[in-house]
Coordinates of C-alpha atoms and ligand atoms in Angstrom, one line a residue:
M21 CA 14.0 73.9 -14.2
A22 CA 13.4 74.7 -17.8
T23 CA 10.3 72.7 -17.7
L24 CA 9.0 74.6 -14.5
N25 CA 9.8 77.9 -16.3
T26 CA 7.9 76.9 -19.4
L27 CA 5.0 75.8 -17.3
F28 CA 5.0 79.1 -15.4
H29 CA 4.9 81.1 -18.7
E30 CA 2.2 79.0 -20.2
H31 CA 0.2 79.6 -17.0
K32 CA 0.8 83.3 -17.2
K33 CA -0.2 83.5 -20.9
R34 CA -3.4 81.7 -20.1
S35 CA -4.2 84.0 -17.2
L36 CA -3.8 87.1 -19.4
I37 CA -6.6 85.9 -21.8
V38 CA -9.5 88.0 -20.9
S39 CA -12.9 87.4 -22.4
P40 CA -16.1 87.5 -20.5
V41 CA -18.6 84.6 -20.2
E42 CA -21.3 85.2 -22.9
T43 CA -22.9 81.8 -22.9
S44 CA -26.7 81.8 -22.4
I45 CA -28.6 79.5 -20.2
F46 CA -30.6 78.4 -23.2
D47 CA -27.4 77.1 -24.8
L48 CA -25.9 75.4 -21.7
L49 CA -29.0 73.7 -20.6
K50 CA -30.9 71.8 -23.3
C51 CA -33.6 69.2 -23.3
G52 CA -33.0 66.3 -25.6
P53 CA -32.6 62.5 -25.8
G54 CA -29.8 60.7 -24.1
P55 CA -27.4 59.0 -23.8
S56 CA -24.7 61.6 -24.8
S57 CA -24.8 65.4 -25.4
S58 CA -21.8 65.3 -27.6
H59 CA -22.5 61.8 -29.3
T60 CA -26.3 62.1 -29.5
I61 CA -27.7 65.7 -29.0
G62 CA -24.7 67.3 -31.0
P63 CA -24.9 64.9 -34.1
M64 CA -28.7 65.2 -34.1
K65 CA -28.4 69.0 -34.2
A66 CA -25.8 68.7 -37.0
G67 CA -28.2 66.4 -39.0
Y68 CA -31.0 68.9 -38.5
D69 CA -28.9 71.9 -39.3
F70 CA -27.7 70.2 -42.6
L71 CA -31.2 69.4 -43.6
C72 CA -32.3 73.0 -43.2
L73 CA -29.2 74.2 -45.1
C74 CA -29.9 71.8 -48.0
R75 CA -33.4 73.1 -48.2
E76 CA -32.1 76.7 -48.3
K77 CA -29.4 75.9 -51.0
L78 CA -31.6 73.7 -53.1
P79 CA -31.9 76.2 -56.0
E80 CA -28.0 76.3 -56.2
F81 CA -27.5 72.6 -57.0
T82 CA -26.7 71.9 -60.5
Q83 CA -27.4 68.2 -60.3
K84 CA -30.3 66.3 -58.8
P85 CA -29.7 65.3 -55.2
D86 CA -30.1 61.8 -54.4
H87 CA -29.0 60.6 -50.9
F88 CA -27.2 61.8 -47.8
L89 CA -23.8 60.3 -46.6
V90 CA -22.3 60.9 -43.1
R91 CA -18.9 60.0 -41.9
L92 CA -18.1 59.9 -38.2
Y93 CA -14.6 60.4 -36.9
G94 CA -12.7 60.3 -33.6
S95 CA -14.6 59.5 -30.5
L96 CA -18.0 59.6 -32.5
S97 CA -16.5 56.7 -34.5
A98 CA -15.0 54.9 -31.5
T99 CA -18.1 54.9 -29.2
G100 CA -20.8 56.1 -31.5
K101 CA -22.5 52.7 -31.7
G102 CA -23.2 52.6 -27.9
H103 CA -24.2 56.3 -27.9
G104 CA -26.8 56.0 -30.7
T105 CA -24.9 58.5 -32.8
C106 CA -26.1 57.1 -36.2
S107 CA -29.7 57.2 -35.1
A108 CA -29.3 60.7 -33.8
V109 CA -27.8 62.0 -37.1
L110 CA -30.5 60.1 -39.0
A111 CA -33.3 61.6 -36.8
G112 CA -31.9 65.1 -37.4
L113 CA -31.8 64.6 -41.2
L114 CA -35.4 63.3 -41.0
G115 CA -36.3 66.7 -39.6
H116 CA -36.3 66.2 -35.8
S117 CA -34.6 68.6 -33.4
P118 CA -33.5 67.3 -30.0
E119 CA -36.0 69.4 -28.0
K120 CA -38.9 67.9 -29.9
C121 CA -37.6 64.4 -30.3
P122 CA -40.5 61.9 -29.8
A123 CA -40.0 59.4 -27.1
G124 CA -38.6 56.1 -28.4
L125 CA -37.7 57.5 -31.9
L126 CA -33.9 56.9 -31.6
K127 CA -34.5 53.3 -30.3
N128 CA -36.8 52.5 -33.2
L129 CA -34.4 53.9 -35.8
G130 CA -31.5 51.9 -34.2
N131 CA -33.6 48.7 -34.2
N132 CA -34.2 48.9 -38.0
P133 CA -30.7 49.3 -39.5
D134 CA -31.8 48.2 -43.0
E135 CA -34.9 50.5 -43.3
H136 CA -34.7 53.2 -46.0
Y137 CA -36.4 56.5 -45.2
T138 CA -37.3 59.3 -47.5
Q139 CA -36.9 63.1 -46.8
L140 CA -38.1 65.8 -49.3
L141 CA -35.9 68.5 -50.5
G142 CA -38.5 70.8 -52.2
D143 CA -40.3 68.0 -54.2
I144 CA -37.2 65.8 -54.7
P145 CA -37.2 62.6 -52.4
I146 CA -33.9 62.0 -50.7
T147 CA -33.0 58.6 -49.5
L148 CA -31.8 58.2 -45.9
S149 CA -30.6 55.0 -44.2
L150 CA -28.3 54.0 -41.3
R151 CA -26.2 52.2 -43.9
N152 CA -25.2 55.6 -45.2
I153 CA -23.7 56.6 -41.9
I154 CA -20.0 55.4 -41.8
Y155 CA -17.8 54.9 -38.8
D156 CA -14.6 56.4 -40.1
T157 CA -11.1 56.7 -38.6
V158 CA -10.7 57.3 -34.8
V159 CA -7.4 59.1 -35.3
H160 CA -7.7 62.2 -37.6
D161 CA -6.4 65.7 -38.3
F162 CA -9.6 67.7 -37.9
P163 CA -9.5 70.4 -35.2
Y164 CA -12.0 68.7 -32.9
N165 CA -12.1 65.1 -31.6
N166 CA -15.8 64.7 -32.3
T167 CA -16.1 65.4 -36.0
L168 CA -18.7 64.4 -38.6
V169 CA -18.9 65.3 -42.1
I170 CA -22.3 65.2 -43.8
S171 CA -22.7 65.3 -47.6
L172 CA -25.5 65.6 -49.9
M173 CA -24.7 63.3 -53.0
D174 CA -26.1 63.0 -56.4
M175 CA -26.8 59.7 -58.2
K176 CA -23.3 59.2 -59.4
G177 CA -22.0 59.5 -55.8
E178 CA -20.5 63.0 -56.2
A179 CA -20.9 65.4 -53.4
L180 CA -23.2 68.3 -54.2
F181 CA -22.7 70.1 -50.8
E182 CA -21.0 69.0 -47.6
R183 CA -20.3 70.5 -44.1
E184 CA -17.7 69.5 -41.6
Y185 CA -19.4 69.6 -38.1
Y186 CA -17.7 69.5 -34.7
S187 CA -19.7 68.2 -31.7
V188 CA -17.8 70.3 -29.1
G189 CA -19.6 69.0 -25.9
G190 CA -22.8 69.7 -24.0
G191 CA -24.8 69.4 -27.2
F192 CA -23.0 72.4 -28.8
I193 CA -22.1 72.2 -32.4
Q194 CA -19.6 74.2 -34.6
W195 CA -18.5 73.7 -38.2
K196 CA -15.6 74.5 -40.5
G197 CA -15.6 78.3 -40.7
W198 CA -18.0 78.7 -37.8
K199 CA -18.1 82.1 -36.1
A200 CA -19.5 82.7 -32.7
P201 CA -22.9 84.2 -33.1
E202 CA -23.4 87.8 -32.2
F203 CA -25.3 88.2 -28.9
G204 CA -25.7 91.1 -26.6
K205 CA -23.0 91.7 -24.1
P206 CA -23.4 90.9 -20.5
V207 CA -24.0 93.9 -18.3
H208 CA -22.0 92.5 -15.5
P209 CA -19.0 90.9 -17.4
Y210 CA -16.9 88.2 -15.5
Q211 CA -14.5 85.7 -16.7
S212 CA -13.7 83.9 -13.4
M213 CA -15.2 83.3 -10.0
K214 CA -13.0 86.1 -8.6
D215 CA -14.4 88.5 -11.2
L216 CA -18.0 87.4 -10.4
Q217 CA -17.4 87.9 -6.7
N218 CA -16.1 91.5 -7.4
R219 CA -19.1 92.2 -9.6
L220 CA -21.4 91.0 -6.8
E221 CA -19.6 93.4 -4.3
E222 CA -19.7 96.3 -6.6
T223 CA -23.3 96.0 -7.5
G224 CA -24.8 94.6 -4.3
L225 CA -26.6 92.0 -6.4
T226 CA -27.2 88.4 -5.4
L227 CA -25.7 85.7 -7.6
H228 CA -29.0 84.7 -9.1
E229 CA -30.0 88.5 -9.8
L230 CA -26.7 89.1 -11.5
L231 CA -27.2 86.0 -13.7
L232 CA -30.7 87.1 -14.7
D233 CA -29.5 90.6 -15.6
N234 CA -26.7 89.1 -17.9
E235 CA -29.2 86.6 -19.4
T236 CA -31.6 89.4 -20.3
A237 CA -28.8 91.4 -21.8
I238 CA -27.2 88.5 -23.8
T239 CA -30.4 87.0 -25.2
G240 CA -32.8 90.0 -25.3
K241 CA -35.4 87.8 -23.7
S242 CA -37.5 89.2 -20.8
R243 CA -37.2 88.0 -17.2
V244 CA -40.5 86.3 -17.4
E245 CA -39.4 84.3 -20.4
I246 CA -36.2 83.2 -18.7
L247 CA -37.8 82.3 -15.6
Q248 CA -40.5 80.3 -17.5
Y249 CA -37.6 78.4 -19.3
L250 CA -35.9 77.7 -16.0
D251 CA -39.2 76.4 -14.6
E252 CA -39.7 74.1 -17.6
L253 CA -36.3 72.7 -17.2
I254 CA -36.7 72.1 -13.5
E255 CA -40.0 70.2 -14.3
T256 CA -38.3 68.2 -17.0
M257 CA -35.7 67.1 -14.5
I258 CA -38.2 66.3 -11.9
M259 CA -40.3 64.3 -14.3
G260 CA -37.1 62.5 -15.5
V261 CA -36.5 61.3 -11.9
K262 CA -40.0 60.2 -11.3
R263 CA -40.1 58.2 -14.6
G264 CA -36.8 56.6 -13.8
L265 CA -37.9 55.6 -10.3
S266 CA -41.0 53.9 -11.7
K267 CA -39.3 51.8 -14.4
E268 CA -37.6 48.4 -14.2
G269 CA -35.9 46.1 -16.7
V270 CA -32.7 45.9 -18.7
L271 CA -31.1 48.8 -20.5
P272 CA -30.4 48.6 -24.2
G273 CA -27.1 47.3 -25.4
T274 CA -25.0 44.3 -24.8
L275 CA -24.0 44.9 -21.1
N276 CA -27.1 43.5 -19.6
V277 CA -27.4 46.4 -17.0
H278 CA -30.5 46.2 -14.9
R279 CA -32.2 49.4 -13.9
K280 CA -31.6 49.9 -10.1
A281 CA -33.1 53.3 -9.2
G282 CA -36.5 51.9 -8.4
V283 CA -35.0 49.1 -6.2
L284 CA -32.9 51.6 -4.2
Y285 CA -36.0 53.8 -3.8
E286 CA -38.1 51.0 -2.4
R287 CA -35.2 49.9 -0.1
A288 CA -34.8 53.4 1.2
K289 CA -38.4 53.3 2.6
T290 CA -37.3 50.3 4.8
L291 CA -34.4 52.0 6.4
N292 CA -34.8 53.4 9.8
I293 CA -31.5 55.4 10.1
F294 CA -32.2 58.8 8.8
H295 CA -29.0 59.5 6.9
E296 CA -29.0 55.9 5.4
R297 CA -32.5 56.7 4.0
F298 CA -31.5 60.1 2.8
L299 CA -28.4 58.9 1.0
T300 CA -30.0 55.9 -0.5
N301 CA -32.7 58.1 -1.8
L302 CA -30.2 60.5 -3.3
N303 CA -28.4 57.6 -5.1
A304 CA -31.8 56.4 -6.4
Y305 CA -32.8 59.9 -7.7
A306 CA -29.4 60.3 -9.6
M307 CA -29.6 56.8 -11.0
A308 CA -33.2 57.3 -12.1
T309 CA -32.2 60.1 -14.5
A310 CA -29.0 58.4 -15.5
E311 CA -30.9 55.2 -16.4
E312 CA -33.4 57.2 -18.4
N313 CA -30.6 58.8 -20.2
A314 CA -29.0 55.5 -21.0
D315 CA -32.4 54.4 -22.4
G316 CA -32.6 57.4 -24.8
G317 CA -35.1 59.3 -22.7
V318 CA -35.4 63.1 -22.7
I319 CA -33.1 64.7 -20.1
V320 CA -31.6 68.2 -19.4
T321 CA -27.9 68.7 -20.2
T322 CA -26.7 69.6 -16.7
P323 CA -24.0 70.1 -18.1
T324 CA -24.1 67.0 -20.4
C325 CA -26.3 64.0 -21.0
G326 CA -23.7 61.6 -19.4
A327 CA -23.8 63.6 -16.1
S328 CA -27.5 64.5 -16.4
G329 CA -28.4 62.5 -13.2
V330 CA -26.4 64.6 -10.6
L331 CA -28.1 67.9 -10.5
P332 CA -31.8 66.6 -10.8
A333 CA -30.9 64.2 -7.8
L334 CA -30.1 67.2 -5.6
L335 CA -33.0 69.2 -7.1
Y336 CA -35.4 66.3 -6.3
A337 CA -34.0 66.0 -2.7
M338 CA -34.3 69.7 -2.1
R339 CA -37.9 69.8 -3.2
Y340 CA -39.1 66.5 -1.6
D341 CA -36.7 65.7 1.2
M342 CA -35.5 69.1 2.4
H343 CA -38.7 70.9 1.5
I344 CA -37.0 73.9 0.1
G345 CA -39.4 76.3 -1.7
D346 CA -39.7 76.5 -5.4
R347 CA -38.4 80.1 -5.6
A348 CA -35.2 79.2 -3.6
V349 CA -34.7 76.1 -5.7
R350 CA -34.8 78.2 -8.9
E351 CA -32.4 80.7 -7.4
G352 CA -30.1 77.8 -6.5
F353 CA -30.4 76.5 -9.9
L354 CA -29.1 79.8 -11.4
A355 CA -26.0 79.6 -9.1
A356 CA -25.4 76.1 -10.6
V357 CA -25.6 77.7 -14.0
A358 CA -22.9 80.2 -13.1
I359 CA -20.5 77.3 -12.2
G360 CA -21.3 75.5 -15.4
F361 CA -20.6 78.7 -17.4
L362 CA -17.2 79.2 -15.6
A363 CA -16.2 75.5 -16.2
K364 CA -17.1 75.6 -19.8
H365 CA -15.5 79.1 -20.3
N366 CA -12.3 78.3 -18.7
A367 CA -11.8 74.6 -19.2
A368 CA -14.3 72.3 -20.9
I369 CA -17.4 70.2 -20.1
A370 CA -17.1 67.2 -22.4
G371 CA -15.6 63.8 -21.6
A372 CA -14.2 63.7 -25.1
E373 CA -12.1 66.9 -24.3
V374 CA -11.2 66.6 -20.6
G375 CA -12.4 63.3 -19.4
C376 CA -15.2 62.6 -16.9
Q377 CA -14.0 65.3 -14.5
G378 CA -15.6 67.8 -17.0
E379 CA -18.9 66.0 -16.9
I380 CA -19.6 64.4 -13.5
G381 CA -17.1 66.7 -11.7
V382 CA -18.6 69.8 -13.1
A383 CA -22.2 68.5 -12.5
S384 CA -21.3 67.8 -8.9
A385 CA -19.8 71.3 -8.5
M386 CA -23.0 72.8 -10.0
S387 CA -25.1 70.8 -7.7
A388 CA -23.1 71.8 -4.6
A389 CA -23.4 75.4 -5.6
M390 CA -27.1 75.0 -6.2
L391 CA -27.8 73.5 -2.7
T392 CA -25.5 76.1 -1.0
H393 CA -27.1 79.1 -2.6
A394 CA -30.7 77.8 -2.1
R395 CA -30.0 77.3 1.5
G396 CA -29.2 81.0 1.8
F397 CA -25.4 80.9 2.1
S398 CA -23.3 83.7 0.5
A399 CA -21.6 83.6 -2.8
E400 CA -18.3 82.8 -1.0
Y401 CA -19.7 79.7 0.5
T402 CA -21.3 78.7 -2.8
A403 CA -18.0 79.1 -4.7
N404 CA -16.3 76.9 -2.0
A405 CA -18.8 74.2 -2.2
A406 CA -18.4 74.0 -6.0
E407 CA -14.7 74.0 -5.5
V408 CA -14.7 71.1 -3.1
A409 CA -17.0 69.1 -5.3
L410 CA -14.8 69.7 -8.5
E411 CA -11.4 69.3 -6.7
H412 CA -12.3 65.8 -5.7
H413 CA -13.1 64.7 -9.2
L414 CA -9.9 66.0 -10.8
G415 CA -8.3 63.5 -13.0
L416 CA -11.4 61.4 -13.4
T417 CA -11.2 59.6 -16.7
C418 CA -13.9 58.8 -19.2
D419 CA -14.1 55.1 -20.0
P420 CA -17.5 54.0 -20.9
V421 CA -17.6 50.2 -21.2
G422 CA -18.5 49.0 -24.6
G423 CA -19.2 52.7 -25.5
Y424 CA -22.5 52.6 -23.6
V425 CA -23.2 55.4 -21.1
Q426 CA -24.0 52.9 -18.4
I427 CA -20.7 51.5 -16.7
P428 CA -19.3 53.5 -14.9
C429 CA -21.5 56.3 -15.9
I430 CA -24.9 55.5 -14.0
E431 CA -23.3 54.9 -10.6
R432 CA -20.8 57.8 -11.3
N433 CA -23.9 60.0 -11.2
A434 CA -25.0 58.7 -7.9
V435 CA -21.5 59.1 -6.4
G436 CA -21.3 62.7 -7.9
A437 CA -24.6 63.6 -6.3
V438 CA -23.4 62.3 -2.9
K439 CA -20.1 64.1 -3.3
A440 CA -22.0 67.3 -4.1
Y441 CA -24.0 67.0 -0.8
N442 CA -20.8 66.3 1.1
A443 CA -19.1 69.3 -0.5
F444 CA -22.0 71.5 0.7
L445 CA -21.5 70.1 4.3
L446 CA -17.7 70.7 4.2
A447 CA -18.1 74.2 2.7
I448 CA -20.6 75.5 5.2
S449 CA -18.7 74.0 8.2
E450 CA -15.6 76.3 7.7
D451 CA -15.0 80.0 7.7
P452 CA -15.1 80.7 3.8
K453 CA -12.1 83.0 4.3
S454 CA -10.0 80.1 5.5
H455 CA -10.7 77.9 2.4
R456 CA -7.3 77.5 0.7
V457 CA -8.3 76.5 -2.9
S458 CA -10.2 78.8 -5.1
L459 CA -12.8 77.5 -7.6
D460 CA -10.8 79.2 -10.3
S461 CA -7.8 77.2 -9.5
A462 CA -9.7 73.9 -9.5
I463 CA -11.2 74.8 -12.9
E464 CA -7.8 75.7 -14.1
A465 CA -6.4 72.4 -12.9
M466 CA -9.2 70.5 -14.5
G467 CA -8.4 72.2 -17.9
E468 CA -4.7 71.4 -17.6
T469 CA -5.3 67.8 -16.5
G470 CA -7.8 67.3 -19.3
R471 CA -5.2 68.6 -21.9
E472 CA -2.5 66.3 -20.6
M473 CA -4.9 63.3 -20.3
N474 CA -4.1 60.5 -22.7
A475 CA -6.7 60.3 -25.5
K476 CA -7.6 56.8 -24.7
F477 CA -9.3 58.2 -21.5
K478 CA -11.5 60.7 -23.3
E479 CA -14.6 58.9 -24.4
T480 CA -13.0 56.5 -26.8
S481 CA -13.5 53.3 -24.7
L482 CA -9.9 52.4 -25.4
G483 CA -8.6 52.6 -21.9
G484 CA -9.4 52.2 -18.2
L485 CA -12.5 50.2 -17.1
A486 CA -13.6 50.1 -20.8
V487 CA -10.7 47.8 -21.5
S488 CA -10.0 46.1 -18.2
M489 CA -13.6 45.0 -17.6
V490 CA -14.0 43.7 -21.1
N491 CA -10.7 41.8 -20.9
C492 CA -11.6 40.0 -17.7
Ligands
LIG28 S1 -17.5 58.1 -18.1 FE1 -18.3 60.1 -17.5 S2 -17.6 61.4 -19.1 FE2 -17.6 59.3 -19.9 S3 -19.5 58.9 -20.9 FE3 -19.6 58.2 -18.7 S4 -20.4 59.9 -17.7 FE4 -19.8 60.7 -19.6

């Protein structure tokens, strides 16, 4: 009974924390190279940020800088090899940001572990090499699992300057002493789906209009700029599916995983039963992006790299199989963003924090919401579709075999896409008022399940399939 009371009070305490969603679309959805937002995009941003800082601080250094040293901790150390973390930090220190990362750069860097590179700080050449990036301890006392410490060293091996970075999921980074940047405040503040639905009722706005109002207020960008960015993201996702469908061969790493998206796509053309053809295509679209991601291709974090195949699959099917117009697709995409915001705000979206439920589960929920909204259903139906998709991913662990975002990740994207479609079908088939589980409850359950989940199931490759498959 004592335990139940404690749980109840913890739950009450959490319910009383009120802070509105203030994340921007530009922060949640980023273009960058795969295979992992927390292990590739985040570390790359950290490397790039450190380089810029060193350039700023150069006049303050009393000794001549000589080389960079990077230490990876936690899940970055456990699975960084398979996720290309070292190449990503190196690319950042070489002056590449994720959005502008040239195709194939990370692969090239990874293929040349003994190569030494030079980066200029002012007119001082600084040495860089993969050999200066160290896989440190998996168990540590830093406040975040995915921690990396980047140091600028002098010739004697003394640190002139260093920063402790945290890759907190979805490509977001923070550092020791980090303070949330000051943005504008949302004009329609909400913390939960319930709040959001109240704001919609009060204002008479649609879900996508409300999101656009808030985005304008938070970022200070015009509607045109925001819509342009959304269209760019949509086109990046469509191109990712197309690229993936057209490629064949074996993915990088030791697992010998063959690309399958193109095979499925061709097979779909031979199927006469409509629903078999549609579902096989949906699987193919999801795997196309997931395979691109595994190969270090540029994807959009929806909401992460590992889960980046789910939403583009639905998007592609909406455009080319369901023939939904571009405007409705974009409006649906904004509904998906709302679900991503809520999941990130009230739980987490990183496999290293809450397991795969936070990646594929959230991606599936976002996709279900996108389709439901784009098909013209109300916000109530949209929330229920997202809830159904998330509910049936609760407890899903993150156990990438060998640390590669391939098994189970690629097929998991396909299953997440099909579940999203099914969640849409289930949600629109019932009176939304009779739906018993709220999206807020499902997100809360995901957060709690993630906090209780054993660390070995959170992107360390120390449990689940990552162990049983390797041991067989
Ligand atoms: S198992 Fe899921 S959470 Fe883990 S790396 Fe793969 S897609 Fe991401």
